[in-house]
XYZ file of C-alpha atoms in Angstrom:
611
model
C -121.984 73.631 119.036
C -119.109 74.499 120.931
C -118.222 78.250 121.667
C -114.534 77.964 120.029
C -115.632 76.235 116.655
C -118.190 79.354 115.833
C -116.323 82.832 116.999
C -117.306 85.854 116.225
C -115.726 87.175 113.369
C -114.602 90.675 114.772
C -112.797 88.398 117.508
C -111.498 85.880 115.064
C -109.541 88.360 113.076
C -108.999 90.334 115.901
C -106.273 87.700 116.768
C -103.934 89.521 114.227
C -103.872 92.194 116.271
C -100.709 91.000 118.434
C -98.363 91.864 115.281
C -94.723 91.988 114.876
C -92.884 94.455 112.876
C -94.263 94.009 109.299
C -90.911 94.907 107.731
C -89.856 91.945 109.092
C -92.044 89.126 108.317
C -90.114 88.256 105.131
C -86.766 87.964 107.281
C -89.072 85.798 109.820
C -89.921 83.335 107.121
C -86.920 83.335 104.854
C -85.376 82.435 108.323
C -87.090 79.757 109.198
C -86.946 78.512 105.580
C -83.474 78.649 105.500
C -83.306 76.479 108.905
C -85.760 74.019 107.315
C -84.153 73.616 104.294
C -80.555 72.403 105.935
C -82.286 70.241 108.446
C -81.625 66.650 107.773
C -83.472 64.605 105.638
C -85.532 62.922 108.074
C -86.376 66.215 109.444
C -86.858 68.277 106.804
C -89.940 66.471 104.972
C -92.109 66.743 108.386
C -90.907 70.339 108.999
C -91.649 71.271 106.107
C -95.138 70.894 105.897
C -95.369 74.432 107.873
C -94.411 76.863 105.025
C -97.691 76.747 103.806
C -99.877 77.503 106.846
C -97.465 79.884 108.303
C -97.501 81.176 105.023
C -101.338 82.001 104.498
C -101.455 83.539 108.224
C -98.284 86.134 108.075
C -99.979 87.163 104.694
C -103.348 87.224 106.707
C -101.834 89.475 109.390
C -100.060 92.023 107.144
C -103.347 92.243 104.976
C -105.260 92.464 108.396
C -103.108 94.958 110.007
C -103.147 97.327 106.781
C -99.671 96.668 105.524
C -100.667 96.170 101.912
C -97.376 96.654 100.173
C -95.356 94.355 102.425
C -98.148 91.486 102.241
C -97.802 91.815 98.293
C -94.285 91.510 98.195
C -94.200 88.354 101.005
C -96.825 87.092 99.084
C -95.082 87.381 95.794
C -91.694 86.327 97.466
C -92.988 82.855 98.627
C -95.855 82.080 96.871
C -94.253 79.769 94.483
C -92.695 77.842 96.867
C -96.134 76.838 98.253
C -97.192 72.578 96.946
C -98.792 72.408 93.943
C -102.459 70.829 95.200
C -102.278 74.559 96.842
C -102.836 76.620 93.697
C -106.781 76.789 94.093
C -106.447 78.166 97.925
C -103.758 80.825 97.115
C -105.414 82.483 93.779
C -108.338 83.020 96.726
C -105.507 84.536 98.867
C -104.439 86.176 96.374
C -107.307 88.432 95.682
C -107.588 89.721 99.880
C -105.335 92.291 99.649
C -107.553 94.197 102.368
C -108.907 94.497 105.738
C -112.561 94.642 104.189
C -112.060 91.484 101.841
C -111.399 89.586 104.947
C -114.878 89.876 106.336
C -116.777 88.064 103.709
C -114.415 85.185 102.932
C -115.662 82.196 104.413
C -112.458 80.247 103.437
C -110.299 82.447 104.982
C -112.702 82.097 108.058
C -112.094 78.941 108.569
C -109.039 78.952 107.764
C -108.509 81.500 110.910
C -110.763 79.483 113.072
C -109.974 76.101 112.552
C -106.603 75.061 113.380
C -104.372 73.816 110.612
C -103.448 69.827 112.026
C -99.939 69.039 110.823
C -98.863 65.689 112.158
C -94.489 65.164 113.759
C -92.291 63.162 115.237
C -91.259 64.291 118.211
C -87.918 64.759 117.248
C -88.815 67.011 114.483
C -90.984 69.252 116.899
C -88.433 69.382 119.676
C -85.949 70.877 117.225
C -88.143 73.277 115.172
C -89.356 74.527 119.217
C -85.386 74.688 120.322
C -84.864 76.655 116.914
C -87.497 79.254 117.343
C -86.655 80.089 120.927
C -83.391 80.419 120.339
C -84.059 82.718 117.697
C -86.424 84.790 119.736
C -88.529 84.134 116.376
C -91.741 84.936 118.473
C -94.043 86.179 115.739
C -93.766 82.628 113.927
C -94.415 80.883 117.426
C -97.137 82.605 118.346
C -98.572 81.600 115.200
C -97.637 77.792 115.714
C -99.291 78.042 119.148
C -102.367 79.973 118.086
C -103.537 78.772 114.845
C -101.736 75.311 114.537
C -102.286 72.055 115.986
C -98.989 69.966 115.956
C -100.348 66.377 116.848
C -96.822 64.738 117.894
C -96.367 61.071 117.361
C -93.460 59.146 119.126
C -91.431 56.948 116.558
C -89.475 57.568 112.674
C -90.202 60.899 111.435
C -92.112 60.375 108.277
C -90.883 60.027 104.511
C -91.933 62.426 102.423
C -94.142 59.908 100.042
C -95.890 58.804 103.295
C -96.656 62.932 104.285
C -97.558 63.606 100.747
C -100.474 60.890 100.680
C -102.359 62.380 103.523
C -101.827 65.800 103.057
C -103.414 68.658 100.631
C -106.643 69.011 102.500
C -107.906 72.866 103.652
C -106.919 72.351 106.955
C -104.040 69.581 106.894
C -103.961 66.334 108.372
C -106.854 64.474 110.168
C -105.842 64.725 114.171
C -105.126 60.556 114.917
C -107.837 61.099 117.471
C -110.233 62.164 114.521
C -110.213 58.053 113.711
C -110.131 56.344 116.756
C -113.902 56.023 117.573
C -115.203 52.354 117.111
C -117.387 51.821 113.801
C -119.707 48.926 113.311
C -118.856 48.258 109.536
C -120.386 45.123 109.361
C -123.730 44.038 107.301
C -126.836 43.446 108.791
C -128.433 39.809 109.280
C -130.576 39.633 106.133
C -134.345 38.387 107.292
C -135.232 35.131 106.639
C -137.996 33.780 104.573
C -138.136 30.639 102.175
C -137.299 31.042 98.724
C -139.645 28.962 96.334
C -137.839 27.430 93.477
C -138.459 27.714 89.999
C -139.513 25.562 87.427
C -136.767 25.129 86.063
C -134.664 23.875 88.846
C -137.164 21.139 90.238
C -136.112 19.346 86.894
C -132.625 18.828 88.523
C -133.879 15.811 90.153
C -131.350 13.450 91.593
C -130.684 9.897 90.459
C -133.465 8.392 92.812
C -135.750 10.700 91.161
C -136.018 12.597 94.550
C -136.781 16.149 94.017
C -133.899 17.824 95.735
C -134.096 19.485 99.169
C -135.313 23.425 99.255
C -132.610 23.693 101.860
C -129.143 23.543 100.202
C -130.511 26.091 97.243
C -131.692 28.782 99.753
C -128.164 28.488 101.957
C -126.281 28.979 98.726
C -127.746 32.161 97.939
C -128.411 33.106 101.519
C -125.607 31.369 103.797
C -123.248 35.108 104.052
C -125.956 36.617 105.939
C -126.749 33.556 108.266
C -124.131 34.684 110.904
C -124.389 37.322 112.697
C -121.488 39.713 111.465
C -119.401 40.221 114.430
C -118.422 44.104 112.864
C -122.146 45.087 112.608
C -124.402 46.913 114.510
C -126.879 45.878 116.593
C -130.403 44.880 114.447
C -132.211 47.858 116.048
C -129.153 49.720 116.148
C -131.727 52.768 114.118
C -134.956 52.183 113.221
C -135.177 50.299 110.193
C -138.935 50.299 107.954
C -140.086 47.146 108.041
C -140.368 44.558 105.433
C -143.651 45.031 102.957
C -144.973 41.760 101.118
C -143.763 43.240 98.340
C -139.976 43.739 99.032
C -140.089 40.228 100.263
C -141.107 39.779 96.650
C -138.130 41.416 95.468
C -135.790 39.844 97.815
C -136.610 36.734 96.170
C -136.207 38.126 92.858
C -132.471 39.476 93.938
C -131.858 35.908 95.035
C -132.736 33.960 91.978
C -131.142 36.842 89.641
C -128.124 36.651 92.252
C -127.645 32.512 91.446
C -127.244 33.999 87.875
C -124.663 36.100 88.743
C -121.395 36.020 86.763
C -118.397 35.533 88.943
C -116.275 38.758 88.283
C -112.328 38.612 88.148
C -108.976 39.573 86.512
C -109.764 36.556 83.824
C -113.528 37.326 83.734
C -114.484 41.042 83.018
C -118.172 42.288 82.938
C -119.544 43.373 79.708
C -120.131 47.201 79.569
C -123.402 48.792 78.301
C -123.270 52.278 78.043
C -126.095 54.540 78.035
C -125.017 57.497 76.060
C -127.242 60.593 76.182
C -127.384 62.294 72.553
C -128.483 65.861 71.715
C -128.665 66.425 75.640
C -128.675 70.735 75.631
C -130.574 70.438 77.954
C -127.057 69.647 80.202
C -127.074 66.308 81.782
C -126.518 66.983 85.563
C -127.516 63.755 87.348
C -128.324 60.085 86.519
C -129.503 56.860 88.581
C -130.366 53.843 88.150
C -133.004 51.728 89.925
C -130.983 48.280 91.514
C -132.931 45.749 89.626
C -132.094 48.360 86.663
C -135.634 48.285 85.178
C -135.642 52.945 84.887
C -132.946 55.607 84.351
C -133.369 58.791 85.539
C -131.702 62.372 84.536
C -131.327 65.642 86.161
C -131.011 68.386 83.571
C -129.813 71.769 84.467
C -133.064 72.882 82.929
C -134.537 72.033 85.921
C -136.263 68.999 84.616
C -136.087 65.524 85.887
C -136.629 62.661 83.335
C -137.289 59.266 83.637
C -136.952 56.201 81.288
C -138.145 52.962 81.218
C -134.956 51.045 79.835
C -137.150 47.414 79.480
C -139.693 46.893 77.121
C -141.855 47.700 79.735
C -143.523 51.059 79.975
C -143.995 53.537 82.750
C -148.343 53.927 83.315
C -149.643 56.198 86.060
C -152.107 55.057 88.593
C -155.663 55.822 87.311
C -157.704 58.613 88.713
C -159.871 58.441 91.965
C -163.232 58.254 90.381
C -161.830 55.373 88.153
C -160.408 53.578 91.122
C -163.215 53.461 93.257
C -164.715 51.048 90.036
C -162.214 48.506 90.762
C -162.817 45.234 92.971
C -160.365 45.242 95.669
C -160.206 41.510 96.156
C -159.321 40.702 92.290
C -155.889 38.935 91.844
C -154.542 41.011 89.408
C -155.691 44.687 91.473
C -152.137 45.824 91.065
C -151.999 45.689 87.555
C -155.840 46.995 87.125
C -154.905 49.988 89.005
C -152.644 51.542 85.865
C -153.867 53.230 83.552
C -152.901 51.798 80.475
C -153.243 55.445 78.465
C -150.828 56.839 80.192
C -148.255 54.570 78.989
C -144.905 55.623 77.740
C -141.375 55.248 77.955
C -140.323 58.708 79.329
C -142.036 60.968 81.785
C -140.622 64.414 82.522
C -141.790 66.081 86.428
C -141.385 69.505 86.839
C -141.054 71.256 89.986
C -137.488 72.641 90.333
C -136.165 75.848 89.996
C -132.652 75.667 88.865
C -130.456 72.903 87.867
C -131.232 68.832 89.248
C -127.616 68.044 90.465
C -128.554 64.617 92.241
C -130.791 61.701 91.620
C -132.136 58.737 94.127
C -134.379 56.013 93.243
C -135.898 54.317 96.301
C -134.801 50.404 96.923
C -138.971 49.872 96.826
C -138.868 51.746 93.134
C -141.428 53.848 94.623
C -140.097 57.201 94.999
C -137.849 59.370 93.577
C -135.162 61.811 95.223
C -134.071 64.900 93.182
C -131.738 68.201 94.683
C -131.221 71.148 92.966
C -129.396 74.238 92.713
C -132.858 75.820 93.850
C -132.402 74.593 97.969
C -135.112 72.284 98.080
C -134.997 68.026 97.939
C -138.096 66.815 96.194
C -139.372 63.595 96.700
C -141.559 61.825 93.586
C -143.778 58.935 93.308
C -143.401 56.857 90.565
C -147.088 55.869 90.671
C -148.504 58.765 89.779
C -144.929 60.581 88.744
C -146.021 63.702 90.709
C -144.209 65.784 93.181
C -145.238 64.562 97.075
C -143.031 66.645 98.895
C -140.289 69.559 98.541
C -137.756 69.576 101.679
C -136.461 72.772 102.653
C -132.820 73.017 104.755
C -130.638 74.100 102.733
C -130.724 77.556 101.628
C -128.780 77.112 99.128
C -127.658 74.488 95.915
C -127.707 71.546 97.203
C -125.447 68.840 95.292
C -126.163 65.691 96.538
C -128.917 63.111 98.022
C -129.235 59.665 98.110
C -131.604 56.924 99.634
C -130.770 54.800 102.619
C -130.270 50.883 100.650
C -133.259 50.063 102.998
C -135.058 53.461 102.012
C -137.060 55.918 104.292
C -134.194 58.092 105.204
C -132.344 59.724 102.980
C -129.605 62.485 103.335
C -128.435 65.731 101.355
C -125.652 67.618 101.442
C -125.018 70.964 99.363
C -123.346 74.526 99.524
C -124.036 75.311 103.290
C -121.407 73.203 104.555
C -123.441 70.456 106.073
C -125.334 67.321 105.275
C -128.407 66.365 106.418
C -130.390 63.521 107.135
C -134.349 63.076 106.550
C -136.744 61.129 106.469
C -139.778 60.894 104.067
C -142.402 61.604 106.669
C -140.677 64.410 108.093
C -140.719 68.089 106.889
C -137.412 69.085 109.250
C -134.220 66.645 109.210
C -133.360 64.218 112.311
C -129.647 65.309 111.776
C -127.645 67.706 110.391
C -123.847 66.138 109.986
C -121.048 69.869 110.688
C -117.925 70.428 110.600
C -116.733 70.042 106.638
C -115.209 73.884 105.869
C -116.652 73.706 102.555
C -119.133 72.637 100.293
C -120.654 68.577 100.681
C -120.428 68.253 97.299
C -120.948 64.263 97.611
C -122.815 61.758 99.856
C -123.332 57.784 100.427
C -124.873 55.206 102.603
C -123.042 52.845 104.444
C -124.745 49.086 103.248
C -126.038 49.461 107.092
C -127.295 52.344 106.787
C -125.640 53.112 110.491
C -123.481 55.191 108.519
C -122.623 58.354 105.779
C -120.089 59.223 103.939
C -119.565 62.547 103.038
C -116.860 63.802 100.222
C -116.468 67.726 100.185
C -114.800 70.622 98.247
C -111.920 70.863 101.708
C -111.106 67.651 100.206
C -111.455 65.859 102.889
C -113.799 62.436 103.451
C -115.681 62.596 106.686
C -117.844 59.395 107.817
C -120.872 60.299 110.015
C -122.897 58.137 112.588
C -126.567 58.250 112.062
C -127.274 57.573 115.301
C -126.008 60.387 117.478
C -124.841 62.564 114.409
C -121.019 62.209 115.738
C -118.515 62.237 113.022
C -116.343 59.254 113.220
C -113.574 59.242 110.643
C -112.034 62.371 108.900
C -109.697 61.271 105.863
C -107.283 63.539 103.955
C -105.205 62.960 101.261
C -107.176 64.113 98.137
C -105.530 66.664 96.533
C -109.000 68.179 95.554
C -113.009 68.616 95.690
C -114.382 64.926 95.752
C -117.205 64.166 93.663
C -117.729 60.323 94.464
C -117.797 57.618 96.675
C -118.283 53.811 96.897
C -118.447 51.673 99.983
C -117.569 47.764 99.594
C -120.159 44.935 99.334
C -118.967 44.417 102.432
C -118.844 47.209 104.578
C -115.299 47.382 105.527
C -113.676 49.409 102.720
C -114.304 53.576 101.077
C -113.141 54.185 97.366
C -113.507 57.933 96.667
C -112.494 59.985 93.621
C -111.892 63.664 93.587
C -110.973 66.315 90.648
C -107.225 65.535 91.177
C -107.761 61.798 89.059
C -107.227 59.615 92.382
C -108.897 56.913 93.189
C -107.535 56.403 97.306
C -108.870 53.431 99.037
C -109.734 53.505 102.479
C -109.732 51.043 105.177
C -112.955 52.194 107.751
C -112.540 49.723 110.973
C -108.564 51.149 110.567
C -109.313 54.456 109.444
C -106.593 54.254 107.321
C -105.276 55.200 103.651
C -104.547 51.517 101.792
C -104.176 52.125 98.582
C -104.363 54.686 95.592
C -105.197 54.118 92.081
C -103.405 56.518 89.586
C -104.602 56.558 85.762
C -107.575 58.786 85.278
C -106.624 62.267 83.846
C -109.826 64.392 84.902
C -112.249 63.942 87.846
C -113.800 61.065 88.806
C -117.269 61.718 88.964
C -118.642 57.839 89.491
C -117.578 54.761 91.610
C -118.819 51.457 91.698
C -118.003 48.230 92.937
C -118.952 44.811 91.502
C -122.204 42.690 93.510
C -119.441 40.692 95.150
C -117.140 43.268 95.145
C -114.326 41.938 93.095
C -113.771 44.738 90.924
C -114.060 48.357 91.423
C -114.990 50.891 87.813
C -114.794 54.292 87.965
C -115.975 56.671 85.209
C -114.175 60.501 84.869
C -114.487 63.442 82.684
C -111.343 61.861 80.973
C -114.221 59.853 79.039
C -112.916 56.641 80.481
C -114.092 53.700 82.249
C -111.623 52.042 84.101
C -111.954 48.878 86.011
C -109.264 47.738 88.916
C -109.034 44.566 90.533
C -110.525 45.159 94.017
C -109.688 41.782 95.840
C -105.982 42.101 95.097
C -105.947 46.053 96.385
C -107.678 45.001 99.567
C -105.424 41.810 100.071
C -102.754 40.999 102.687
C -102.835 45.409 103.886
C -100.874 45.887 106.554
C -103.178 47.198 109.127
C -100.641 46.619 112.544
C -101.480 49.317 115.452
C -98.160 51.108 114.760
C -99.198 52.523 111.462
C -102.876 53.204 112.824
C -101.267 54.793 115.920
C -98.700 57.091 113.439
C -99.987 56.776 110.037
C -96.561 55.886 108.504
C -98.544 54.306 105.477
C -96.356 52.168 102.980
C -98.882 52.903 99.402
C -97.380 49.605 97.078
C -96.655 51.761 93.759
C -98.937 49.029 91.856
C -101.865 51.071 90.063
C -100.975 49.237 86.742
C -101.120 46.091 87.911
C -104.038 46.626 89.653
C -105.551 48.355 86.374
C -107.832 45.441 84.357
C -109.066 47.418 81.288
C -109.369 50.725 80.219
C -112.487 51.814 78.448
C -113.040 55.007 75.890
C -115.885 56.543 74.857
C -115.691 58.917 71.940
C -116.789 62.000 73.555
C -118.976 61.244 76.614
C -118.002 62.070 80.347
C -118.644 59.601 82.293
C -121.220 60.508 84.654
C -122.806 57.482 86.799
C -122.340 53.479 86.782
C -124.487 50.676 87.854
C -123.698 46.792 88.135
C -126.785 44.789 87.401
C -127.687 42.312 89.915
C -125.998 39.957 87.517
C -122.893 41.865 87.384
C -123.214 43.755 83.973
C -121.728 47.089 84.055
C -123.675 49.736 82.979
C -122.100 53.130 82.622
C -123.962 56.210 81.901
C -123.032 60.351 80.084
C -124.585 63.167 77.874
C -122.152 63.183 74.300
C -120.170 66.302 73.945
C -119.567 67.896 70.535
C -116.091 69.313 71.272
């Protein structure tokens, strides 16, 4: 960790020491206001993105240096002036109103220590600097220079649409820097082993009454992953787990349910099934659903975990020791003779938490079972014997989210500390722990390639994280509040995350840019999913909607040239509605997870409310 990012907080406030006369700070920022406000147009938008941290760190100083009665009247003088996605931040600042609030306050912490990145045009910097020295205005440039950082960009000053896209976040703008790194979004090469056809198809004999050729089936199915993908990581990029008999058994399944698969588009929707949870007091925290969509799972804030067979067949546990050691080993069928039949039914409940389950993971093997909780700890459950196997302790506190790599053994977590983490089952400790978000990880997702995680947080900013070295790659603002959920692409190259402020924004990774943003959800947006091929995108809110948005036309023809990379003068086309396919109500259920079936049916999942 580097010295600077961690300070001491004595020394970090201590920085407010160097103050002006406090009788004075109103005239400093009316000033300045005034000079923004009759700038020109092209100016003024950029410039004016510094009322608000200029704003929070005069108040700071006057509460800091004990001048409570002139900090309550700036605060009251210019508070309303402040954007609206700023309300949450300033009823905290509101309520330090002295010295000994300022100690505890980890937002205002970071606020102090991290510097507030507000991205200009040169032109607009040069005459905001040639204003303030003129005007001897040194208590607002000693500010700039301490706890900004301007990152100037050559070229057009920015519109005021294009700043208000990628602002709102805790500490501004992403520095362009923050997104330059090189990131291997591509999939992996998908191992190759024969499939064996059904009955079923060897009927489709040809006219000479030749049975057709295996080959031309299995490249159908399995001719995207032939090629190495010229985005992706190297194969042993991280150690992946290797193949078991049995997931090669369920590869082939995926391919044969895959040749089923209904082709999704504007003129072809998926059918929705929705799983609605009735008389849930019990408060529905968490769902999943396993990928070949065979079991459910809920996290209650009871502290319970519950999980439902939703096929006709039932969940058994595996018999007990004595009764094993009576079975013959060699038998075709030991697999199924190892359940015990008595303990079939279709809902088991495991106990073992503490406080409320606030995140779910089945493994891709249906083996294992991830739950969090509000109680610090990640358990880990088999699904043989639906016990608990292990409880992982990091976090000392609730931890929101966890999920399983798509090729399982590592998982990560990320909660209330600030940080996400990344395990794996056979380790007590994690192998990385993924800094730097300035408040809670209230979200996190696997890359496809599980090189990668994505990591939405209550700064309300997106931050994508490289397994490998633990580096963070791509920091993207523009959220307007906490995000609760994130979806990567089929194919690796594209982010959809939803946040509390209704957004959907769409990012592109390899760019690191902001390409699109779909407006229509009233509430947060608390699930994301995209289609098996990736046509269509749903989301599901609190607005007790799902919404489905045509994914192939948002990601088409983007201009991605190195000028807007270089500047981020992003053009968002104003073209939610027609990107908008159905809307879809529930009576009264939130909308709480969603799951395409490997043949693309949409199933949605949410505990009724009795409002």
């Amino acid at each position: 960790v580097v010295v600077e990012d961690q300070p001491d907080v004595s020394a970090v406030l201590s920085a407010y020491n160097q103050q002006g006369d406090p009788t004075l700070y109103e005239e400093y920022y009316s000033g300045l206001k005034h000079f923004i406000e009759c700038s020109l147009d092209c100016h003024r938008a950029e410039l004016s993105q510094l009322f608000y941290p200029l704003f929070v760190h005069m108040y700071l100083e006057l509460v800091y240096n004990q001048h409570e009665s002139e900090a309550k009247s700036f605060f009251e003088r210019f508070h309303g002036d402040q954007e609206c996605y700023y309300q949450d931040d300033l009823r905290v600042l509101s309520s330090l109103t002295k010295k000994e609030h300022m100690k505890g306050n980890e937002t205002m912490l970071d606020f102090r220590t991290s510097k507030f990145v507000l991205r200009i045009s040169r032109d607009s910097y040069q005459l905001l600097k040639r204003h303030l020295q003129e005007k001897q205005n040194n208590q607002i440039w000693n500010i700039v220079q301490e706890h900004l950082y301007i990152d100037i960009f050559d070229g057009m000053p920015r519109s005021k649409q294009q700043i208000d896209a990628m602002v709102g976040s805790l500490a501004g703008e992403a520095k362009r820097e923050a997104n330059k790194a090189k990131v291997f979004f591509g999939l992996l090469k998908e191992p190759e082993f024969d499939v064996p056809l059904d009955d079923e198809d060897e009927e489709g004999e040809n006219e000479e009454g030749k049975p057709k050729k295996k080959k031309p089936k299995k490249d159908s199915v399995g001719s995207k992953s032939k090629k190495q993908d010229p985005n992706a990581p190297p194969q042993n990029r991280i150690p992946l787990p290797e193949l078991k008999d049995s997931d090669k058994l369920d590869k082939v399944m995926n391919m044969k349910e895959a040749a089923r698969r209904v082709r999704l588009g504007p003129e072809c929707l998926p059918s929705i099934c929705f799983y609605t949870f009735l008389n849930a007091y019990q408060g529905l925290t968490a769902v999943d659903i396993t990928d070949d969509s065979s079991m459910i799972v809920g996290g209650f804030a009871d502290s319970t975990v519950r999980v439902w067979s939703v096929t006709p067949k039932k969940l058994r546990s595996v018999k007990t020791a004595a009764d094993l050691s009576l079975i013959d080993k060699e038998s075709d069928d030991v697999l199924e003779r190892i359940m015990d039949e008595k303990t079939a039914s279709e809902l088991k409940i495991l106990y073992g938490h503490s406080g409320p389950v606030y995140g779910t993971s089945f493994s891709p093997d249906r083996n294992y079972l991830l739950s969090c909780s509000e109680d610090g700890t990640v358990r880990l459950w088999s699904l043989q014997t639906f016990t608990c196997l292990v409880g992982y302790k990091g976090h000392n506190y609730p931890v929101w989210d966890t999920q399983f790599s798509p090729y399982g053994y590592y998982f990560v977590s990320g909660g209330h500390d600030r940080v996400a983490r990344l395990w794996a089952t056979d380790h007590y400790q994690p192998l990385r722990i993924f800094a730097g978000h300035l408040a809670d990880v209230t979200c996190t997702r696997f890359h496809p390639n599980s090189n990668y995680i994505a990591t939405g947080s209550a700064d309300r900013t997106v931050r994508l994280w490289d397994v490998l070295n633990g580096n963070c790659v791509r920091i993207f603002t523009g959220h307007k509040g906490p995000i609760h959920s994130l979806a990567f692409s089929p194919n690796g190259r594209f982010l959809a995350t939803g946040a509390t402020d209704g957004r959907v924004l769409l990012w592109d990774i390899g760019h690191g840019l902001m390409v699109g943003e779909l407006k229509g959800h009233t509430d947060t947006i608390y699930a994301l999913r995209f289609s098996r091929d990736g046509e269509i995108l749903a989301s599901g809110s609190m607005d007790n909607t799902v919404r489905l948005w045509d994914a192939v036309k948002a990601f088409e023809d983007l201009e991605t040239d190195d000028f807007t990379t270089a500047t981020g003068h992003i053009n968002l086309p104003e073209n939610s509605q027609d990107l908008l396919l159905g809307t879809y109500m529930t009576k009264s259920t939130p909308v709480v997870h969603l799951h395409f079936t490997r043949r693309n049916l949409l199933l949605a999942a949410g505990a009724y409310s009795s409002q």
